[in-house]
Amino acid sequence: QKAATTTFTCSSDASVQANYEPIPYKITVKNGKPSGTYTIGQKVSLQADYPAAGKEFDKWTVTSGKIELGDKSSYYSTATVKASDATITAVYKNGPDPANNTISGLQNDMEYLKSSTLTFNAVGAGMDNTNPNPGDYRYRPTGYQIGSVTGSWTQAPYQTSMAINAVGDYTLTVTYAKDVYDGNTWKADGTTDQKSITIHVVNTLSVKTGDTSPIIPLAIVAAAALAAIILLVVIRKKNRK
């Protein structure tokens, strides 16, 4: 605080009162608002700028001066002014990468027995975001197609089980819708992504399935080892005689 100055004349029995005015401090908010002049102890309501495409709000940081931040990870936060000018900056991070949209449970280019139960899961990038900020986005699995069969999901778990009763090669394609959080709810923005794998449905699994070891050399080694054991047993029997 600084004292207001004035000049006055008074008698010996007069009372005097000193008046004070608050000291203003400049608070600058980068990538957000509101910048302005505030006094010590004031609480400023912060709001980050809407993130650019491919970005999400990450956190608030104090880049100069002294000020007390509230929830650093919230798009809407507060800052309590200290006895200092200060600069607060909203920091952004990369959003979910659609390359991380995946299909699990089935492996690409693998063999599966006809009529066996096949189960697969669709995993969308950003679907683990349970506390979103405005501008956050995610990729939500919405449906699939395998051969002529199609299906859809309206909620988690994004999982399907099926049996294929005809041998052949089948391509499984999963579609993901991009949802953006508007501050109240997730809304699809019309963008989609697709991921595909191919599986082979067979009557009998080939040797290579589940084991890439060279079976012929292993068989030869195993046969040689067995012959050596038999020969050793024969020699021991002869020695006993």
Short mmCIF file of C-alpha atoms in Angstrom, two decimals:
data_model
loop_
_atom_site.label_atom_id
_atom_site.label_comp_id
_atom_site.label_asym_id
_atom_site.label_seq_id
_atom_site.Cartn_x
_atom_site.Cartn_y
_atom_site.Cartn_z
CA GLN A 1 0.00 0.00 0.00
CA LYS A 2 1.19 3.60 -0.51
CA ALA A 3 0.07 6.61 1.45
CA ALA A 4 -1.86 9.47 -0.17
CA THR A 5 0.00 12.73 0.48
CA THR A 6 -1.59 16.10 1.23
CA THR A 7 -0.73 19.36 3.01
CA PHE A 8 -2.91 20.72 5.77
CA THR A 9 -2.88 23.04 8.80
CA CYS A 10 -4.56 22.08 12.02
CA SER A 11 -4.88 23.19 15.59
CA SER A 12 -3.19 21.28 18.39
CA ASP A 13 -6.39 19.48 19.38
CA ALA A 14 -7.45 18.41 15.84
CA SER A 15 -7.58 14.71 14.86
CA VAL A 16 -5.78 13.52 11.74
CA GLN A 17 -6.69 10.48 9.58
CA ALA A 18 -4.35 9.05 6.95
CA ASN A 19 -5.98 7.69 3.80
CA TYR A 20 -4.43 4.88 1.70
CA GLU A 21 -5.00 3.68 -1.83
CA PRO A 22 -4.25 0.13 -3.05
CA ILE A 23 -1.10 -0.47 -5.05
CA PRO A 24 -1.98 -1.72 -8.56
CA TYR A 25 -0.13 -4.72 -9.98
CA LYS A 26 -0.07 -5.64 -13.66
CA ILE A 27 -1.12 -9.21 -14.38
CA THR A 28 -0.49 -10.43 -17.94
CA VAL A 29 -2.25 -13.58 -19.15
CA LYS A 30 -0.71 -15.11 -22.29
CA ASN A 31 -2.80 -17.50 -24.40
CA GLY A 32 -5.76 -16.63 -22.24
CA LYS A 33 -7.55 -13.89 -20.33
CA PRO A 34 -8.06 -11.56 -18.55
CA SER A 35 -4.94 -9.42 -18.47
CA GLY A 36 -5.29 -6.29 -16.36
CA THR A 37 -4.40 -4.34 -13.24
CA TYR A 38 -5.31 -5.84 -9.89
CA THR A 39 -4.60 -5.29 -6.21
CA ILE A 40 -3.02 -7.62 -3.69
CA GLY A 41 -5.36 -10.39 -2.58
CA GLN A 42 -7.67 -10.13 -5.59
CA LYS A 43 -8.67 -13.42 -7.20
CA VAL A 44 -8.54 -13.41 -10.98
CA SER A 45 -10.73 -15.86 -12.94
CA LEU A 46 -8.57 -17.36 -15.71
CA GLN A 47 -9.73 -18.76 -19.03
CA ALA A 48 -7.39 -20.27 -21.61
CA ASP A 49 -7.69 -19.56 -25.33
CA TYR A 50 -9.33 -22.32 -27.38
CA PRO A 51 -6.56 -24.68 -28.55
CA ALA A 52 -5.34 -24.76 -32.14
CA ALA A 53 -6.02 -27.80 -34.33
CA GLY A 54 -4.18 -30.87 -33.05
CA LYS A 55 -3.55 -29.30 -29.64
CA GLU A 56 -5.12 -29.51 -26.19
CA PHE A 57 -4.82 -27.32 -23.11
CA ASP A 58 -2.13 -28.71 -20.78
CA LYS A 59 -1.57 -26.39 -17.81
CA TRP A 60 -1.08 -22.89 -16.43
CA THR A 61 2.41 -21.69 -15.54
CA VAL A 62 3.78 -18.56 -13.88
CA THR A 63 6.44 -17.29 -16.27
CA SER A 64 7.42 -14.18 -14.31
CA GLY A 65 6.68 -12.50 -11.00
CA LYS A 66 4.75 -13.96 -8.09
CA ILE A 67 1.13 -15.05 -8.08
CA GLU A 68 -0.75 -17.99 -6.56
CA LEU A 69 -2.39 -20.31 -9.09
CA GLY A 70 -5.45 -22.45 -8.37
CA ASP A 71 -5.97 -25.63 -10.41
CA LYS A 72 -3.05 -25.57 -12.86
CA SER A 73 -4.52 -28.32 -15.05
CA SER A 74 -7.94 -26.72 -15.54
CA TYR A 75 -8.87 -24.65 -18.61
CA TYR A 76 -10.85 -22.44 -16.19
CA SER A 77 -8.81 -21.59 -13.10
CA THR A 78 -8.00 -18.78 -10.67
CA ALA A 79 -4.99 -16.77 -9.60
CA THR A 80 -4.59 -14.82 -6.37
CA VAL A 81 -2.56 -11.62 -6.72
CA LYS A 82 0.58 -11.17 -4.62
CA ALA A 83 2.70 -8.06 -4.12
CA SER A 84 4.20 -8.35 -7.58
CA ASP A 85 3.52 -7.87 -11.25
CA ALA A 86 3.20 -11.30 -12.86
CA THR A 87 2.80 -13.13 -16.15
CA ILE A 88 0.72 -16.30 -16.42
CA THR A 89 0.86 -18.49 -19.53
CA ALA A 90 -1.52 -21.18 -20.77
CA VAL A 91 0.54 -24.08 -22.16
CA TYR A 92 -0.72 -26.55 -24.76
CA LYS A 93 0.21 -30.12 -25.71
CA ASN A 94 -0.32 -32.38 -28.70
CA GLY A 95 -3.72 -34.06 -28.77
CA PRO A 96 -4.41 -37.77 -29.39
CA ASP A 97 -2.83 -39.22 -32.53
CA PRO A 98 -5.21 -41.25 -34.73
CA ALA A 99 -2.25 -43.53 -35.43
CA ASN A 100 -2.91 -44.87 -31.92
CA ASN A 101 -6.36 -46.12 -32.87
CA THR A 102 -5.94 -49.88 -32.65
CA ILE A 103 -7.62 -53.26 -32.93
CA SER A 104 -6.68 -55.80 -30.25
CA GLY A 105 -7.55 -59.45 -29.72
CA LEU A 106 -6.85 -60.46 -33.33
CA GLN A 107 -3.49 -60.23 -35.07
CA ASN A 108 -2.94 -59.07 -38.61
CA ASP A 109 -2.08 -61.84 -41.13
CA MET A 110 -2.69 -64.64 -38.62
CA GLU A 111 -4.63 -67.89 -39.05
CA TYR A 112 -7.75 -68.77 -37.04
CA LEU A 113 -9.77 -71.98 -37.09
CA LYS A 114 -13.10 -72.04 -38.88
CA SER A 115 -16.09 -71.87 -36.51
CA SER A 116 -13.95 -70.87 -33.52
CA THR A 117 -15.05 -67.84 -31.49
CA LEU A 118 -13.08 -64.75 -32.46
CA THR A 119 -13.11 -61.72 -30.15
CA PHE A 120 -11.69 -58.31 -30.94
CA ASN A 121 -11.62 -54.93 -29.19
CA ALA A 122 -11.43 -51.46 -30.70
CA VAL A 123 -9.29 -48.96 -28.78
CA GLY A 124 -9.64 -45.26 -29.63
CA ALA A 125 -6.94 -42.69 -28.94
CA GLY A 126 -7.93 -40.26 -26.19
CA MET A 127 -10.81 -42.41 -24.91
CA ASP A 128 -9.13 -42.53 -21.48
CA ASN A 129 -9.69 -38.77 -21.00
CA THR A 130 -12.13 -38.68 -18.07
CA ASN A 131 -11.65 -35.00 -17.14
CA PRO A 132 -11.71 -33.10 -20.44
CA ASN A 133 -11.11 -29.41 -21.05
CA PRO A 134 -12.79 -27.42 -23.84
CA GLY A 135 -11.14 -28.28 -27.16
CA ASP A 136 -9.99 -31.74 -26.05
CA TYR A 137 -10.73 -34.46 -28.57
CA ARG A 138 -10.80 -38.23 -28.83
CA TYR A 139 -11.44 -41.04 -31.32
CA ARG A 140 -14.48 -43.11 -30.41
CA PRO A 141 -15.01 -46.57 -32.00
CA THR A 142 -18.39 -46.51 -33.75
CA GLY A 143 -18.57 -49.65 -35.89
CA TYR A 144 -16.87 -52.40 -37.85
CA GLN A 145 -17.11 -54.48 -41.00
CA ILE A 146 -15.67 -57.93 -41.63
CA GLY A 147 -16.55 -59.48 -44.95
CA SER A 148 -20.21 -58.64 -45.55
CA VAL A 149 -20.99 -58.40 -41.84
CA THR A 150 -21.28 -54.97 -40.22
CA GLY A 151 -21.90 -53.91 -36.65
CA SER A 152 -21.90 -50.82 -34.46
CA TRP A 153 -21.23 -49.73 -30.89
CA THR A 154 -23.06 -47.07 -28.91
CA GLN A 155 -21.00 -47.33 -25.73
CA ALA A 156 -18.09 -49.18 -24.14
CA PRO A 157 -16.97 -51.90 -24.17
CA TYR A 158 -16.15 -51.65 -27.86
CA GLN A 159 -15.87 -55.41 -28.23
CA THR A 160 -17.38 -58.03 -30.53
CA SER A 161 -17.25 -61.84 -30.63
CA MET A 162 -18.15 -63.91 -33.68
CA ALA A 163 -17.57 -67.23 -35.40
CA ILE A 164 -16.71 -67.46 -39.10
CA ASN A 165 -17.96 -70.67 -40.70
CA ALA A 166 -16.26 -70.44 -44.07
CA VAL A 167 -12.55 -70.59 -44.80
CA GLY A 168 -10.94 -67.64 -46.56
CA ASP A 169 -9.21 -64.33 -46.07
CA TYR A 170 -11.19 -61.66 -44.23
CA THR A 171 -10.48 -57.96 -43.73
CA LEU A 172 -11.71 -56.40 -40.48
CA THR A 173 -12.17 -52.64 -40.65
CA VAL A 174 -13.04 -50.50 -37.60
CA THR A 175 -14.30 -46.92 -37.89
CA TYR A 176 -13.53 -44.25 -35.28
CA ALA A 177 -15.40 -40.93 -34.98
CA LYS A 178 -13.56 -37.85 -33.76
CA ASP A 179 -15.35 -36.25 -30.78
CA VAL A 180 -14.53 -32.74 -29.52
CA TYR A 181 -15.40 -31.54 -26.01
CA ASP A 182 -17.23 -28.20 -26.15
CA GLY A 183 -17.08 -27.52 -22.42
CA ASN A 184 -20.28 -29.41 -21.64
CA THR A 185 -20.37 -32.56 -23.73
CA TRP A 186 -18.52 -34.56 -26.37
CA LYS A 187 -19.72 -33.92 -29.93
CA ALA A 188 -18.71 -35.64 -33.17
CA ASP A 189 -17.14 -33.15 -35.60
CA GLY A 190 -17.66 -35.31 -38.70
CA THR A 191 -14.07 -36.52 -38.95
CA THR A 192 -13.47 -40.27 -39.02
CA ASP A 193 -10.52 -42.64 -39.05
CA GLN A 194 -10.31 -46.31 -40.01
CA LYS A 195 -7.98 -49.15 -39.09
CA SER A 196 -7.91 -52.57 -40.80
CA ILE A 197 -6.35 -55.99 -40.33
CA THR A 198 -6.57 -59.17 -42.44
CA ILE A 199 -7.04 -62.63 -40.94
CA HIS A 200 -7.04 -66.09 -42.53
CA VAL A 201 -9.79 -68.52 -41.53
CA VAL A 202 -8.66 -72.12 -42.11
CA ASN A 203 -9.75 -75.71 -41.49
CA THR A 204 -6.40 -76.64 -39.96
CA LEU A 205 -3.73 -74.38 -38.57
CA SER A 206 -0.43 -74.52 -40.40
CA VAL A 207 2.76 -75.29 -38.49
CA LYS A 208 3.92 -71.68 -38.57
CA THR A 209 0.96 -70.44 -36.54
CA GLY A 210 2.16 -69.55 -33.09
CA ASP A 211 5.66 -70.92 -33.73
CA THR A 212 8.13 -69.51 -36.22
CA SER A 213 10.86 -72.03 -35.28
CA PRO A 214 12.26 -74.17 -38.17
CA ILE A 215 10.56 -77.48 -37.41
CA ILE A 216 12.63 -79.70 -39.78
CA PRO A 217 16.03 -78.80 -38.24
CA LEU A 218 14.52 -79.22 -34.77
CA ALA A 219 13.17 -82.65 -35.71
CA ILE A 220 16.59 -83.71 -36.99
CA VAL A 221 18.26 -82.54 -33.78
CA ALA A 222 15.64 -84.30 -31.67
CA ALA A 223 16.07 -87.56 -33.65
CA ALA A 224 19.85 -87.41 -33.32
CA ALA A 225 19.56 -86.84 -29.58
CA LEU A 226 17.19 -89.80 -29.24
CA ALA A 227 19.58 -92.03 -31.24
CA ALA A 228 22.46 -91.00 -29.02
CA ILE A 229 20.47 -91.91 -25.90
CA ILE A 230 19.56 -95.33 -27.32
CA LEU A 231 23.18 -96.01 -28.29
CA LEU A 232 24.35 -95.01 -24.80
CA VAL A 233 21.84 -97.42 -23.21
CA VAL A 234 23.02 -100.27 -25.49
CA ILE A 235 26.69 -99.65 -24.63
CA ARG A 236 25.92 -99.64 -20.90
CA LYS A 237 24.08 -102.97 -21.20
CA LYS A 238 27.05 -104.52 -23.04
CA ASN A 239 29.48 -103.28 -20.42
CA ARG A 240 27.39 -104.88 -17.69
CA LYS A 241 27.62 -108.25 -19.44
#
